[in-house]
Short mmCIF file of C-alpha atoms in Angstrom, two decimals:
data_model
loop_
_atom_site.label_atom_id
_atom_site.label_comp_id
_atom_site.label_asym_id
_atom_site.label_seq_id
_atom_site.Cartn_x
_atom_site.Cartn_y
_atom_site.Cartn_z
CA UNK Y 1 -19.28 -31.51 -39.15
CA UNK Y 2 -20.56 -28.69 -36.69
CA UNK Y 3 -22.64 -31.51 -35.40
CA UNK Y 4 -19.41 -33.75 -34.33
CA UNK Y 5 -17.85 -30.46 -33.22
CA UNK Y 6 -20.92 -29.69 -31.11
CA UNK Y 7 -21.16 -32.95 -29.46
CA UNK Y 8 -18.00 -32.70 -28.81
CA UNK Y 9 -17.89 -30.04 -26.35
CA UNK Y 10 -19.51 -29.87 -23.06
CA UNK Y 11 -23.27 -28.74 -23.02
CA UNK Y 12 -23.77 -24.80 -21.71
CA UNK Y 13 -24.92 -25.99 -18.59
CA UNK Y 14 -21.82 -28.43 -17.72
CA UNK Y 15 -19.01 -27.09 -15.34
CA UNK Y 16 -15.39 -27.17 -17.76
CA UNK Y 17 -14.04 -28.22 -14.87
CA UNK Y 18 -15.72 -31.38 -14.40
CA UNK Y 19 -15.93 -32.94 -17.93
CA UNK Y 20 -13.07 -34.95 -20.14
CA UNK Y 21 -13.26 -36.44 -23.27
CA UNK Y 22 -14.34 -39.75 -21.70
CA UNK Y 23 -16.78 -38.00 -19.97
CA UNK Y 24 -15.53 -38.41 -16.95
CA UNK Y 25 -15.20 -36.03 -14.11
CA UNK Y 26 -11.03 -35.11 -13.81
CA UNK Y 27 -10.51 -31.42 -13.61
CA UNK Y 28 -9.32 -29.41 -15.73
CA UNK Y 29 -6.45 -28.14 -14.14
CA UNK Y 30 -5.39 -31.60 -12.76
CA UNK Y 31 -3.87 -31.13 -8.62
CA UNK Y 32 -5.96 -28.57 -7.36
CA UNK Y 33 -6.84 -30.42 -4.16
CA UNK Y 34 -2.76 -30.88 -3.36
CA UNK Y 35 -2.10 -27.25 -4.85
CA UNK Y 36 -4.95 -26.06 -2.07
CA UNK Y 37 -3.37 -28.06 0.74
CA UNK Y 38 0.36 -26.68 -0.39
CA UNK Y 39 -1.01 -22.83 -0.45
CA UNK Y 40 -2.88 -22.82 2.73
CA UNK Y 41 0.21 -25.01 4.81
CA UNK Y 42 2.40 -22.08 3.63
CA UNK Y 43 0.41 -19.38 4.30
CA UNK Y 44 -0.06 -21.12 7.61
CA UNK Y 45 3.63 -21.07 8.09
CA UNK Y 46 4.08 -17.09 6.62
CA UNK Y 47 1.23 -15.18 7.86
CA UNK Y 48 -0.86 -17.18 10.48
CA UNK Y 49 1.08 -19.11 13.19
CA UNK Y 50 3.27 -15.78 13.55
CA UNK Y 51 0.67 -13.59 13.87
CA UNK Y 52 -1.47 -16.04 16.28
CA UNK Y 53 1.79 -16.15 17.89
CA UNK Y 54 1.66 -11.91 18.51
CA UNK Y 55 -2.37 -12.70 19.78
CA UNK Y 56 -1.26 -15.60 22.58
CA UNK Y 57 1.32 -13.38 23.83
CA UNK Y 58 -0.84 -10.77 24.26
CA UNK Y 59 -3.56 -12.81 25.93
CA UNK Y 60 -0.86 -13.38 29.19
CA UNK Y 61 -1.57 -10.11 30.16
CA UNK Y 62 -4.81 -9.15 32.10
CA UNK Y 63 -7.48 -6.49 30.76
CA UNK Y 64 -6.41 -3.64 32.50
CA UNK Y 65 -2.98 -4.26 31.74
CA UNK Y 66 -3.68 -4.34 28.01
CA UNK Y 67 -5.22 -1.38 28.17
CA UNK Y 68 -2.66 0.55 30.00
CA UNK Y 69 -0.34 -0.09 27.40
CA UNK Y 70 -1.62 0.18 24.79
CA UNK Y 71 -4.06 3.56 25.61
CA UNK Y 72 -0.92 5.40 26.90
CA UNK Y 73 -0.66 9.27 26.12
CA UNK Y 74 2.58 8.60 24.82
CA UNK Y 75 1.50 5.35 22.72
CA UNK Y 76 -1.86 7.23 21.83
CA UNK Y 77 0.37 9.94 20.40
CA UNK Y 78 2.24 7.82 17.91
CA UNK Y 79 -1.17 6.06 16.81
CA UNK Y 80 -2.05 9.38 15.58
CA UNK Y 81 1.16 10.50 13.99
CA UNK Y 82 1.92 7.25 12.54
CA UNK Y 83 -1.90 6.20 10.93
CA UNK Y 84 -2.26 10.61 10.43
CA UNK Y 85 1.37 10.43 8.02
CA UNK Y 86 0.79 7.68 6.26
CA UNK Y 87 -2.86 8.79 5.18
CA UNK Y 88 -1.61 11.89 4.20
CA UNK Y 89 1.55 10.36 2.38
CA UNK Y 90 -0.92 8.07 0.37
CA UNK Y 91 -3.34 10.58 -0.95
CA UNK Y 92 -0.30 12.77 -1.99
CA UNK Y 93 0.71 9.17 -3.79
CA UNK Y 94 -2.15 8.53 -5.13
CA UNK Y 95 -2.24 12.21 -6.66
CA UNK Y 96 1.33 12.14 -7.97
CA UNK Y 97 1.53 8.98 -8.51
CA UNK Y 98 -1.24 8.80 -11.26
CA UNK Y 99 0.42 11.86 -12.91
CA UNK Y 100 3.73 10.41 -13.35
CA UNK Y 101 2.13 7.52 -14.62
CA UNK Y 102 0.50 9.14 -16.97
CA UNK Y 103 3.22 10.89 -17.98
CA UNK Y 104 5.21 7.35 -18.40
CA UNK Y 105 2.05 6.13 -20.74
CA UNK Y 106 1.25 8.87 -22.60
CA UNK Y 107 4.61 10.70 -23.75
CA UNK Y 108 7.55 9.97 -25.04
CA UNK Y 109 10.78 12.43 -24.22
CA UNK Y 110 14.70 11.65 -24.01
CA UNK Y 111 15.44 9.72 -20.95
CA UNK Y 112 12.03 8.39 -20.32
CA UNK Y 113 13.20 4.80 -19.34
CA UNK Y 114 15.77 6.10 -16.80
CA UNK Y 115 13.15 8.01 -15.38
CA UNK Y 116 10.82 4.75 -15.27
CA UNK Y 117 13.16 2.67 -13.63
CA UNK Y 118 14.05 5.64 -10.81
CA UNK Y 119 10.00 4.91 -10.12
CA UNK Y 120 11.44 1.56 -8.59
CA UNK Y 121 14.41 2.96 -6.96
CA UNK Y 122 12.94 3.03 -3.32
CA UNK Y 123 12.12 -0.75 -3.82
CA UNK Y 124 15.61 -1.48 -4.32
CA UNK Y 125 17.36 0.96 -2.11
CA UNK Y 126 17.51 -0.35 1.47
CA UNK Y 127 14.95 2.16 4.05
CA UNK Y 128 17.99 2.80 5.76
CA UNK Y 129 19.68 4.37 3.21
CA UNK Y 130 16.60 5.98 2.33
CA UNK Y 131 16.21 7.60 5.50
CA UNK Y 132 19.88 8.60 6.05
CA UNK Y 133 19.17 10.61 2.37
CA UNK Y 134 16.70 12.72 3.24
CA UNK Y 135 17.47 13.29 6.56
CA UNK Y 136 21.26 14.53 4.67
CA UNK Y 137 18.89 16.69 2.15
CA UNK Y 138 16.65 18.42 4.36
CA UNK Y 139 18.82 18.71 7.70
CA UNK Y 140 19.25 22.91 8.67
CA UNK Y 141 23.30 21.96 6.88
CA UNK Y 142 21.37 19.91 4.27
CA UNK Y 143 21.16 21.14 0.53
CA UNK Y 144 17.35 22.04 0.94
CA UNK Y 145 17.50 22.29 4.46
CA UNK Y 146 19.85 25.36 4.85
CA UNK Y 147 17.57 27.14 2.18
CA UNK Y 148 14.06 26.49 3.59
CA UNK Y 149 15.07 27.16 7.40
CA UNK Y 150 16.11 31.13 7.31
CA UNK Y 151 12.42 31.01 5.89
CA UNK Y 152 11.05 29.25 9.00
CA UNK Y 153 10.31 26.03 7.39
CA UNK Y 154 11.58 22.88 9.13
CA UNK Y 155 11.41 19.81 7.79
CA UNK Y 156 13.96 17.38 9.15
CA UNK Y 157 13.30 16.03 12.89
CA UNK Y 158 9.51 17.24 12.20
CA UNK Y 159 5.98 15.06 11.30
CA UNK Y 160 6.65 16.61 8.02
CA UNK Y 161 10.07 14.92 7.64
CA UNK Y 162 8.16 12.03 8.24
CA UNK Y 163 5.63 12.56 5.60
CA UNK Y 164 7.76 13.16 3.18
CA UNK Y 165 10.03 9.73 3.88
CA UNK Y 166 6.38 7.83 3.90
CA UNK Y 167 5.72 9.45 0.19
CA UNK Y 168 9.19 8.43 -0.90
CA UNK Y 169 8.53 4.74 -0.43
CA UNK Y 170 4.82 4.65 -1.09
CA UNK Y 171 5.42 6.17 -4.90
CA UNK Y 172 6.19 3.04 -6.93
CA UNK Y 173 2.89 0.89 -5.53
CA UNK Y 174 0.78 3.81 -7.55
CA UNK Y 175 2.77 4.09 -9.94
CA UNK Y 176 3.07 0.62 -10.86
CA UNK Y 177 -0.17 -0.34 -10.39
CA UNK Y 178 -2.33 2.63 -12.54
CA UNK Y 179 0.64 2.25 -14.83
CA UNK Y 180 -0.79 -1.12 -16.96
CA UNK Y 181 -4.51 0.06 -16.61
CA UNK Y 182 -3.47 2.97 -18.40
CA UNK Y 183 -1.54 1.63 -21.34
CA UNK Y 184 -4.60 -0.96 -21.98
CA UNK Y 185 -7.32 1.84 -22.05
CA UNK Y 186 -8.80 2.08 -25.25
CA UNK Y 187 -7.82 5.31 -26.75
CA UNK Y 188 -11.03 5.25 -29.09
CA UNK Y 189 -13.56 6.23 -26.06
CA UNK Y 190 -11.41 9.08 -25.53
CA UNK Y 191 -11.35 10.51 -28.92
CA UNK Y 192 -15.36 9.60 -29.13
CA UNK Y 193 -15.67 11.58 -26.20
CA UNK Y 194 -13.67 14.53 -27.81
CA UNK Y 195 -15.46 13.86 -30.97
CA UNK Y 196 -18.92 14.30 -29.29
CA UNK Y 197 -17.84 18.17 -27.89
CA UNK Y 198 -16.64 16.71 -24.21
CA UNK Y 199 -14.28 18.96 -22.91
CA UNK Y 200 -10.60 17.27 -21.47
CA UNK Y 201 -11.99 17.73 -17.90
CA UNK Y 202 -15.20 15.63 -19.14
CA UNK Y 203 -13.16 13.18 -20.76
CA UNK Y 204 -11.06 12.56 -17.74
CA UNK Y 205 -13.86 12.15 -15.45
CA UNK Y 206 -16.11 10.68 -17.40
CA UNK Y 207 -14.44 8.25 -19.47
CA UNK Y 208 -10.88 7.45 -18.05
CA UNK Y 209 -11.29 8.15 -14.31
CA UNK Y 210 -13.87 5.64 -14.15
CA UNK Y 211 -11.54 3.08 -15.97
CA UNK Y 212 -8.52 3.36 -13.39
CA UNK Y 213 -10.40 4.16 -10.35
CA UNK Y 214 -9.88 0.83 -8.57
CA UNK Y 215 -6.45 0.33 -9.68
CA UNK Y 216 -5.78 3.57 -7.92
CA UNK Y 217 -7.50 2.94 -4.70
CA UNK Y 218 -5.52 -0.82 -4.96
CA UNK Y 219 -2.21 1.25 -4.96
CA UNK Y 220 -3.53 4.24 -2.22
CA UNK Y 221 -4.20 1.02 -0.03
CA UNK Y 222 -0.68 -0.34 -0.64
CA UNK Y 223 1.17 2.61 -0.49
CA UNK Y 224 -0.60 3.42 2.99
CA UNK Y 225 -0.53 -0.14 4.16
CA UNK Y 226 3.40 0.01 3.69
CA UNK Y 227 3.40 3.07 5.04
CA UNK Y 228 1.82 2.01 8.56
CA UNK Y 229 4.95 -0.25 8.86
CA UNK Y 230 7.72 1.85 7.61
CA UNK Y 231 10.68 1.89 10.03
CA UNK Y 232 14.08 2.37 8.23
CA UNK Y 233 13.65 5.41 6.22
CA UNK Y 234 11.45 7.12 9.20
CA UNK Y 235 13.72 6.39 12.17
CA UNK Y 236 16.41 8.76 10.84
CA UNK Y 237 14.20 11.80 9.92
CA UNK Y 238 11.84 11.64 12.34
CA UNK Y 239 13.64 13.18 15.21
CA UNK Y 240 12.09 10.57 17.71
CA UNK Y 241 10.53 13.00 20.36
CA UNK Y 242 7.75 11.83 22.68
CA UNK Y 243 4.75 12.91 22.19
CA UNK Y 244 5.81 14.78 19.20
CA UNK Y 245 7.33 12.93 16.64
CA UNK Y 246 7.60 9.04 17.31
CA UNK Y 247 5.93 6.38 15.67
CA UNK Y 248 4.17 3.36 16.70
CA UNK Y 249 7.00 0.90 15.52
CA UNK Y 250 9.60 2.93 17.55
CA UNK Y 251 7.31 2.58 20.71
CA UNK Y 252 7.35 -1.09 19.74
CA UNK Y 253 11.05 -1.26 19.52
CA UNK Y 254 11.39 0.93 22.65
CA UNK Y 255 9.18 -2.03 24.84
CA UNK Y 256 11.52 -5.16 23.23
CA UNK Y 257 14.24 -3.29 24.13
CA UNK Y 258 12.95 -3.15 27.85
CA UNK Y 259 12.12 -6.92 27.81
CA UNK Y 260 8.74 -5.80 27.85
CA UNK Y 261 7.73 -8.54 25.07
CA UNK Y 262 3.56 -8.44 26.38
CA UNK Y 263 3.79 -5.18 26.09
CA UNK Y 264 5.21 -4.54 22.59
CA UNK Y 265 2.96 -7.39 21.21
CA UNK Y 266 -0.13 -5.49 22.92
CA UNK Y 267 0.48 -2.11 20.72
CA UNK Y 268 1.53 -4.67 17.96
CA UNK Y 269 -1.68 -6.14 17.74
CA UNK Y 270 -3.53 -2.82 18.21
CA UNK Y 271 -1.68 -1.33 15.12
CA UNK Y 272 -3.24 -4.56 13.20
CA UNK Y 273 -6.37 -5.05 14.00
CA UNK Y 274 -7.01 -1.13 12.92
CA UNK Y 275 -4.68 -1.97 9.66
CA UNK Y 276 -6.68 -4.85 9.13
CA UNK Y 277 -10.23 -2.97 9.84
CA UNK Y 278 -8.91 -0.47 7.00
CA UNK Y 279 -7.48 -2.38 4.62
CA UNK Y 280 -11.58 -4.19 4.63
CA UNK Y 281 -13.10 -0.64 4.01
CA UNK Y 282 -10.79 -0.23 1.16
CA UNK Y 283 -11.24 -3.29 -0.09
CA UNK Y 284 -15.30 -2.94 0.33
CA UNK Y 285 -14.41 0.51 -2.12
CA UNK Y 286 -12.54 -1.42 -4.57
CA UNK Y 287 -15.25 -3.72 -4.90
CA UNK Y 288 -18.00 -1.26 -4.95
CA UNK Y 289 -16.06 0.89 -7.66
CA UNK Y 290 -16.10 -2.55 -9.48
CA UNK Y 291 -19.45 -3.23 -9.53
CA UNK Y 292 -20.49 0.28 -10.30
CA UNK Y 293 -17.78 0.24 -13.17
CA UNK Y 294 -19.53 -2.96 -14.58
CA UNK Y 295 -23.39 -1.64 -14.09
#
């Protein structure tokens, strides 16, 4: 019997995906040749020919014009508020964000799936709105404006305003993403760990931090990739002063509206190929945390 069974199945050494029962060589999973074709003409269409489209229209203008607009002071300014508010607005995420997840996982109190599904309000509620909100709540007539101001602290038509709009709609990528690795982690290393004389701080850094660590960095690198291109709820907070409080996608919108389309597509493609260039160094993290975590 085990000898039928065994000479049934493929050898160790033979690929699953290349062996039938008439020993043939169809796959597996049968299409993957058309399934190929189909994901890369889409992704084609989605992400590539409109993004090659952003580099040709940059290529019409000449070096030094390329570099005058996009190396402005004024441009230069909103590079560093805009990548500056969103790194700041993702670590605060990615802090936060793990507590309230944990919270989520680990306890159990009255109204605990209302609060859950407020995690996903800001990916419902249109930026606009969003930004109109806060802007409402922390205005000097607002309902935490008018008690933080006769203390000196401005918020609204600030960077910080801004910050705190970029941590409203960065929230749910943490959340959402630490939230499954958490309810799958095995409770029994933790109570080994307390078992053994580890202290909570040990447990948490030695046994579960290790565990979650890349599904955290995956949502700090969505939350601050979403961030970078966050227009809606910013736009209505952020006051809009040169120099002082304007973002790279306002610049861009200030350019179109101008008819200067080389232009916009210039700082556009500046604002990616640094988004792109981060998004690998994360990635190389995630990847490295990975490897360590299976060592």
């Amino acid at each position: 019997m085990s000898g039928a069974v065994s000479s049934a199945l493929p050898s160790a050494g033979a690929p699953l995906s290349h062996v039938n029962r008439a020993g043939g060589s169809k796959r597996v999973l049968p299409g993957f040749h058309i399934t190929l074709g189909f994901s890369i003409l889409y992704l084609s269409l989605i992400v590539l020919i409109p993004l090659s489209a952003l580099v040709f229209k940059t290529f019409t203008l000449s070096w030094e014009q390329f570099w005058v607009a996009v190396s402005a002071p004024r441009v230069m300014a909103s590079y560093r508020l805009t990548f500056g508010a969103s790194l700041i607005a993702a670590v605060v995420n990615a802090v936060f964000g793990l507590l309230v997840a944990w919270v989520l996982v680990r306890y159990k109190f009255p109204g605990k799936r209302i609060v859950d599904a407020l995690v996903d309000l800001p990916f419902a509620l249109p930026t606009a709105v969003a930004g109109i909100s806060l802007t409402a709540l922390l205005a000097g007539n607002g309902w935490i404006g008018q008690l933080l101001e006769p203390h000196g602290i401005k918020l609204a038509f600030t960077p910080a305003g801004i910050v705190i709009a970029l941590i409203f709609i960065g929230l749910p990528f943490v959340v959402r993403t630490v939230q499954p690795v958490l309810e799958d982690a095995e409770k029994e290393l933790e109570e080994a760990a307390t078992s053994l004389g580890a202290t909570r701080l040990q447990t948490f850094t030695k046994v579960i931090f290790p565990s979650i660590a890349p599904a955290l960095l995956t949502g700090f690198a969505m939350a601050f990739a979403r961030a970078i291109g966050e227009y809606g709820s910013v736009i209505f907070i952020a006051g809009n002063m040169p120099m002082i409080s304007e973002i790279t996608p306002l610049i861009i919108i200030g350019k179109l509206e101008q008819y200067d389309y080389a232009g916009a597509t210039a700082v556009a493609l500046v604002m990616l190929v640094i988004s792109f260039l981060l998004l690998l160094v994360i990635n190389g993290l995630q990847a490295w945390q990975r490897k360590r975590a299976g060592a």
